[in-house]
PDB file of C-alpha atoms and ligand atoms in Angstrom:
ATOM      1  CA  UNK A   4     -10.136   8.368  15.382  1.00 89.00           C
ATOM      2  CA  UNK A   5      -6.988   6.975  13.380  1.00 96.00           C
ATOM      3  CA  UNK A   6      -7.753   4.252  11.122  1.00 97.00           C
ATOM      4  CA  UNK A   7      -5.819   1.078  11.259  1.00 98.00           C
ATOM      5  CA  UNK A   8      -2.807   1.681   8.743  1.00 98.00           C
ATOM      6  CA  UNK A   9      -2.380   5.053  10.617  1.00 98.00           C
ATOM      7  CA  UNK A  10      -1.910   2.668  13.773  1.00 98.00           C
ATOM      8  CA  UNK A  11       0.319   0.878  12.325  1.00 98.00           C
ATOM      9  CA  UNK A  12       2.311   3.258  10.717  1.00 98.00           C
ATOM     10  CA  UNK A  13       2.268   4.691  14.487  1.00 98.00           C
ATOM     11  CA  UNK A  14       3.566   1.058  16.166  1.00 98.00           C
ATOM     12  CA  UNK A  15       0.590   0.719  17.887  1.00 98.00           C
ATOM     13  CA  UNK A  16      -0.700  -2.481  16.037  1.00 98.00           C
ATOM     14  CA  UNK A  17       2.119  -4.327  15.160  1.00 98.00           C
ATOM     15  CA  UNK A  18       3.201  -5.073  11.000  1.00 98.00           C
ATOM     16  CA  UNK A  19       6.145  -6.346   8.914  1.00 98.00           C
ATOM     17  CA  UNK A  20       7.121  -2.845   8.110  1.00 98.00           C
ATOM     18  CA  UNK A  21       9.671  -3.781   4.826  1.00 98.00           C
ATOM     19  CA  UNK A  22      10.175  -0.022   3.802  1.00 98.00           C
ATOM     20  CA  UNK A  23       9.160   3.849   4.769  1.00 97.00           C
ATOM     21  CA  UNK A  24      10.078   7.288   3.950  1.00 96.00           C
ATOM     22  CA  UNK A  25       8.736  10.023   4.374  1.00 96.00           C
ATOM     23  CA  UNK A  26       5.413  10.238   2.291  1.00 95.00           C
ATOM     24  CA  UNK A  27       4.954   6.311   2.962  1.00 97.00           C
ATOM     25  CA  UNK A  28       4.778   3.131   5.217  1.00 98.00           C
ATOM     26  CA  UNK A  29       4.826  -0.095   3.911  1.00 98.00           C
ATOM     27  CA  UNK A  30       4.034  -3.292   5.843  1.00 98.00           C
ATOM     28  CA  UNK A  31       2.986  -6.989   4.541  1.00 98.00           C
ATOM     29  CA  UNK A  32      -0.675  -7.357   4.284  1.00 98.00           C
ATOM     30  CA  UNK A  33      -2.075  -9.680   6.983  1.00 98.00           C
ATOM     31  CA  UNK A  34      -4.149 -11.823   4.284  1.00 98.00           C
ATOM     32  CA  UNK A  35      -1.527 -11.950   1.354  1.00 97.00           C
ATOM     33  CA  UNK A  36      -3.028 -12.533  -1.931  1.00 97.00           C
ATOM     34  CA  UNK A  37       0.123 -13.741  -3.483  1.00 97.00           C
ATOM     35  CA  UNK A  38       3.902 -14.448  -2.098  1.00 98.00           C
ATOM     36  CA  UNK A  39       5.076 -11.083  -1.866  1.00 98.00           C
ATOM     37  CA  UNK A  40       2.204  -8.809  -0.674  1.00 98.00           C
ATOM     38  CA  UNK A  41       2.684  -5.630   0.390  1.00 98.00           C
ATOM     39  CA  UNK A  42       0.413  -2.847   1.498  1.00 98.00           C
ATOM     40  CA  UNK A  43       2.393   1.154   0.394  1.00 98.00           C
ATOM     41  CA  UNK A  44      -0.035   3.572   2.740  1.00 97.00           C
ATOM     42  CA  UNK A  45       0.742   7.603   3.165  1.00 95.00           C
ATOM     43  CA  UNK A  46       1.589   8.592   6.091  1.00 95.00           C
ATOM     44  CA  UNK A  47      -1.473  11.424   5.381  1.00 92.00           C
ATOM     45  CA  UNK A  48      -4.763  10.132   5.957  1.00 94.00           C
ATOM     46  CA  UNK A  49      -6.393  10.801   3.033  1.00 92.00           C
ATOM     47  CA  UNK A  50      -9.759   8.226   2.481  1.00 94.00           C
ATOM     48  CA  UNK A  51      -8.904   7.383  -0.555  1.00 93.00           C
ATOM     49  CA  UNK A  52      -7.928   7.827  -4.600  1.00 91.00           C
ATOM     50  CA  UNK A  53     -11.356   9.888  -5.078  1.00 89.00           C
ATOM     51  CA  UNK A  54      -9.962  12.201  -2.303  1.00 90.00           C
ATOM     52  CA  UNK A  55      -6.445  12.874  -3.524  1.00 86.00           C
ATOM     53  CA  UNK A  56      -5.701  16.188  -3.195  1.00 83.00           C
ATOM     54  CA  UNK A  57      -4.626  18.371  -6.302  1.00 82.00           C
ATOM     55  CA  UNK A  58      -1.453  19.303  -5.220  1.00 80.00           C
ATOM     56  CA  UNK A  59       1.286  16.607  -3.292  1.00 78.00           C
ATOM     57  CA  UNK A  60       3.937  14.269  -3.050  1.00 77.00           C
ATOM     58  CA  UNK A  61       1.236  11.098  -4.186  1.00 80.00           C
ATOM     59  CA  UNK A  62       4.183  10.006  -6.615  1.00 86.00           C
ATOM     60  CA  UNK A  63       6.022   9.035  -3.451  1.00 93.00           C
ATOM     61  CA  UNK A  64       3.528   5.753  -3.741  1.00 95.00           C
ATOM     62  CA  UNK A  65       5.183   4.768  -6.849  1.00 95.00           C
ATOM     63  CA  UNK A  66       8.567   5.166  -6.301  1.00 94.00           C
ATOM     64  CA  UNK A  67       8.348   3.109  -3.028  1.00 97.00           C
ATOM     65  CA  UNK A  68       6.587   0.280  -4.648  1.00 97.00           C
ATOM     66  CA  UNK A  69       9.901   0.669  -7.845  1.00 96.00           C
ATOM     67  CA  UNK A  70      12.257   0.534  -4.707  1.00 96.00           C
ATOM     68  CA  UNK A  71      10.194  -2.284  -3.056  1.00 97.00           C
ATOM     69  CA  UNK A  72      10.150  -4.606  -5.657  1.00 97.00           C
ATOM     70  CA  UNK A  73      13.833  -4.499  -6.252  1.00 96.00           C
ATOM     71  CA  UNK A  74      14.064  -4.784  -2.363  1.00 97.00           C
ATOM     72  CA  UNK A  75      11.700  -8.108  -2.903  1.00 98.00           C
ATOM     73  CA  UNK A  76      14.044  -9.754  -6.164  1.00 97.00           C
ATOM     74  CA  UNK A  77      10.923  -9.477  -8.058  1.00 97.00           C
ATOM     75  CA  UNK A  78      12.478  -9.515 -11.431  1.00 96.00           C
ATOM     76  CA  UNK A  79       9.597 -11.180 -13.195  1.00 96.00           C
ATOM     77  CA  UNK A  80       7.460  -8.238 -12.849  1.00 97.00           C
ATOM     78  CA  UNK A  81       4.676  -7.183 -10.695  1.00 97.00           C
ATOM     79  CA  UNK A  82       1.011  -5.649  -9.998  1.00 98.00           C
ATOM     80  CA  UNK A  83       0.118  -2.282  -8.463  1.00 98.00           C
ATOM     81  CA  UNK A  84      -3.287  -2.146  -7.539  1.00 97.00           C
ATOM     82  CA  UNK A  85      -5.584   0.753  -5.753  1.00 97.00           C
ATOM     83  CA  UNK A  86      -8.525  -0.112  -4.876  1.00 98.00           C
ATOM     84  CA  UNK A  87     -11.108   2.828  -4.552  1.00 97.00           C
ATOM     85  CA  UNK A  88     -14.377   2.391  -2.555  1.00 97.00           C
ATOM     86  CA  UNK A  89     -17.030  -0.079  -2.368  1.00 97.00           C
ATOM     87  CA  UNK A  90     -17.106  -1.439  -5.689  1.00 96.00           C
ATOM     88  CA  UNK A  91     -13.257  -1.524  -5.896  1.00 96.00           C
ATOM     89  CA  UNK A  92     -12.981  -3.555  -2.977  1.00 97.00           C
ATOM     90  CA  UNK A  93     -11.659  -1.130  -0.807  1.00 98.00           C
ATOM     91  CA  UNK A  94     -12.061  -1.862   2.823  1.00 98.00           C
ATOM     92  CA  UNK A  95      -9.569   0.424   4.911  1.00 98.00           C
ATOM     93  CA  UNK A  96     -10.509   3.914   3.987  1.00 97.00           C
ATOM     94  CA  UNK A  97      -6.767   5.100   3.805  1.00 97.00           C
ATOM     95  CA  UNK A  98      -5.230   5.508   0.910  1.00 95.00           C
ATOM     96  CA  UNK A  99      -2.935   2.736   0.293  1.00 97.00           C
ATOM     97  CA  UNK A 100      -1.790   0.599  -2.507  1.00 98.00           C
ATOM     98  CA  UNK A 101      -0.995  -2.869  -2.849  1.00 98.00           C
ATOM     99  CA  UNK A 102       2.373  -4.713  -4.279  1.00 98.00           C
ATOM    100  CA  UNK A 103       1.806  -8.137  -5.758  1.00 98.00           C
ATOM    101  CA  UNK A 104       4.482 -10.471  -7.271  1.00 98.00           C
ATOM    102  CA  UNK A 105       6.104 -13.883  -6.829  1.00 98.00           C
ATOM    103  CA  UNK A 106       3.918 -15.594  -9.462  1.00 97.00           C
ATOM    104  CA  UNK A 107       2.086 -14.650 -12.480  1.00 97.00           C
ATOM    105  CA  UNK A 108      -0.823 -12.111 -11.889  1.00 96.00           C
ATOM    106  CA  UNK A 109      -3.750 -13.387 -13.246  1.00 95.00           C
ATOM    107  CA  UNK A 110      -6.066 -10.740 -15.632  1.00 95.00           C
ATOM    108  CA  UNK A 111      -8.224  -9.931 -15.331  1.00 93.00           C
ATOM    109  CA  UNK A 112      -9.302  -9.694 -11.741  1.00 89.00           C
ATOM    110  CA  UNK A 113     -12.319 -11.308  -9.748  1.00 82.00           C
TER     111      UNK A 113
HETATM  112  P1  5GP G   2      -8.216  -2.714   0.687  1.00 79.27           P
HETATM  113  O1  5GP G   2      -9.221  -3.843   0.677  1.00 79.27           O
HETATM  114  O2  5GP G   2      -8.718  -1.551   1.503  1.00 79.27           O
HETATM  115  O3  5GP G   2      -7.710  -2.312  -0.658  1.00 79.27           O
HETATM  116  O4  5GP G   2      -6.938  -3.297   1.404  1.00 79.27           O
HETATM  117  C1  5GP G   2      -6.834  -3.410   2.770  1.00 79.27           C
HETATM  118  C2  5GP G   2      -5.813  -4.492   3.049  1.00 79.27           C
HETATM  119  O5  5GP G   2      -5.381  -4.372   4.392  1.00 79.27           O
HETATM  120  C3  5GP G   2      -6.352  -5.910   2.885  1.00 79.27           C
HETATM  121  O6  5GP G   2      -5.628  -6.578   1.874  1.00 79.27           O
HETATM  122  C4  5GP G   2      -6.162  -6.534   4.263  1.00 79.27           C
HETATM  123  O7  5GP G   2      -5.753  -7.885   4.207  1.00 79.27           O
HETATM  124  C5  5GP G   2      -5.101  -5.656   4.890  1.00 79.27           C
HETATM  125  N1  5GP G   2      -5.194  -5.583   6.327  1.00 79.27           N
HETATM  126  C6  5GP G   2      -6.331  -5.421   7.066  1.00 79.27           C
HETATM  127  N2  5GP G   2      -6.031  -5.376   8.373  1.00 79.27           N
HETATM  128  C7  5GP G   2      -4.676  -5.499   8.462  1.00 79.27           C
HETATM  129  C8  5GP G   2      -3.770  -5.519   9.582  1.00 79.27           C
HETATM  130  O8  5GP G   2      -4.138  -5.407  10.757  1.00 79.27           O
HETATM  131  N3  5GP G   2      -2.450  -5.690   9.292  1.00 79.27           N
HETATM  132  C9  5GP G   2      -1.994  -5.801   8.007  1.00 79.27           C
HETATM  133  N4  5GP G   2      -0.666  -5.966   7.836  1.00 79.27           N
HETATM  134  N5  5GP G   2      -2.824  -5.782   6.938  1.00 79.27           N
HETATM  135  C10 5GP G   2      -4.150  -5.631   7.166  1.00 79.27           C
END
């Protein structure tokens, strides 16, 4: 069974896809937590961050979310965030990270 960003990254549920290559997908997240909001998944269905494998192309994450936020203007800076299983608040088991900016960041988090 694909999980949801696989479906997306597959056009069968619908996204704001803003950038992809060929290690990532990313899309806006449905429920943004701050003006720009953007969700950087692998194309690889890997659960999570406990589950990243060894060996890879995982740095593809951060260079999309560099080329994103000069995509996005956001000059002021911005967050990266992972969040791994239940106490992280992780709630699509695919690894994905999120890119937050157009206002200050608060710190620490909730
Ligand atoms: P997590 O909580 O796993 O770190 O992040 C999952 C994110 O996916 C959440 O921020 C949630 O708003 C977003 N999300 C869940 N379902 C959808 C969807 O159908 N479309 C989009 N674009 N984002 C989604």
């Amino acid at each position: 069974m694909a999980t949801l960003f696989t479906r997306i990254i597959q056009r069968e549920i619908p996204a704001d896809i803003v950038y992809e290559d060929e290690h990532v997908v990313a899309f806006r997240d449905i429920n943004p937590q701050a003006p720009v909001h953007i969700v950087i998944a692998t194309r690889e269905e890997t659960p999570g961050l406990a589950q990243l494998p060894d060996q890879g192309d995982h740095r593809a994450i951060l260079n999309a979310a560099r080329l994103i936020a000069e995509q996005q203007g956001l000059k002021g800076g911005y967050r990266l965030v992972i969040n791994q299983g239940e106490d992280g608040g992780q709630t699509v088991p695919h690894l994905h990270a999120h890119l937050l900016g157009g206002r200050a960041i608060g710190w620490p988090p909730g």
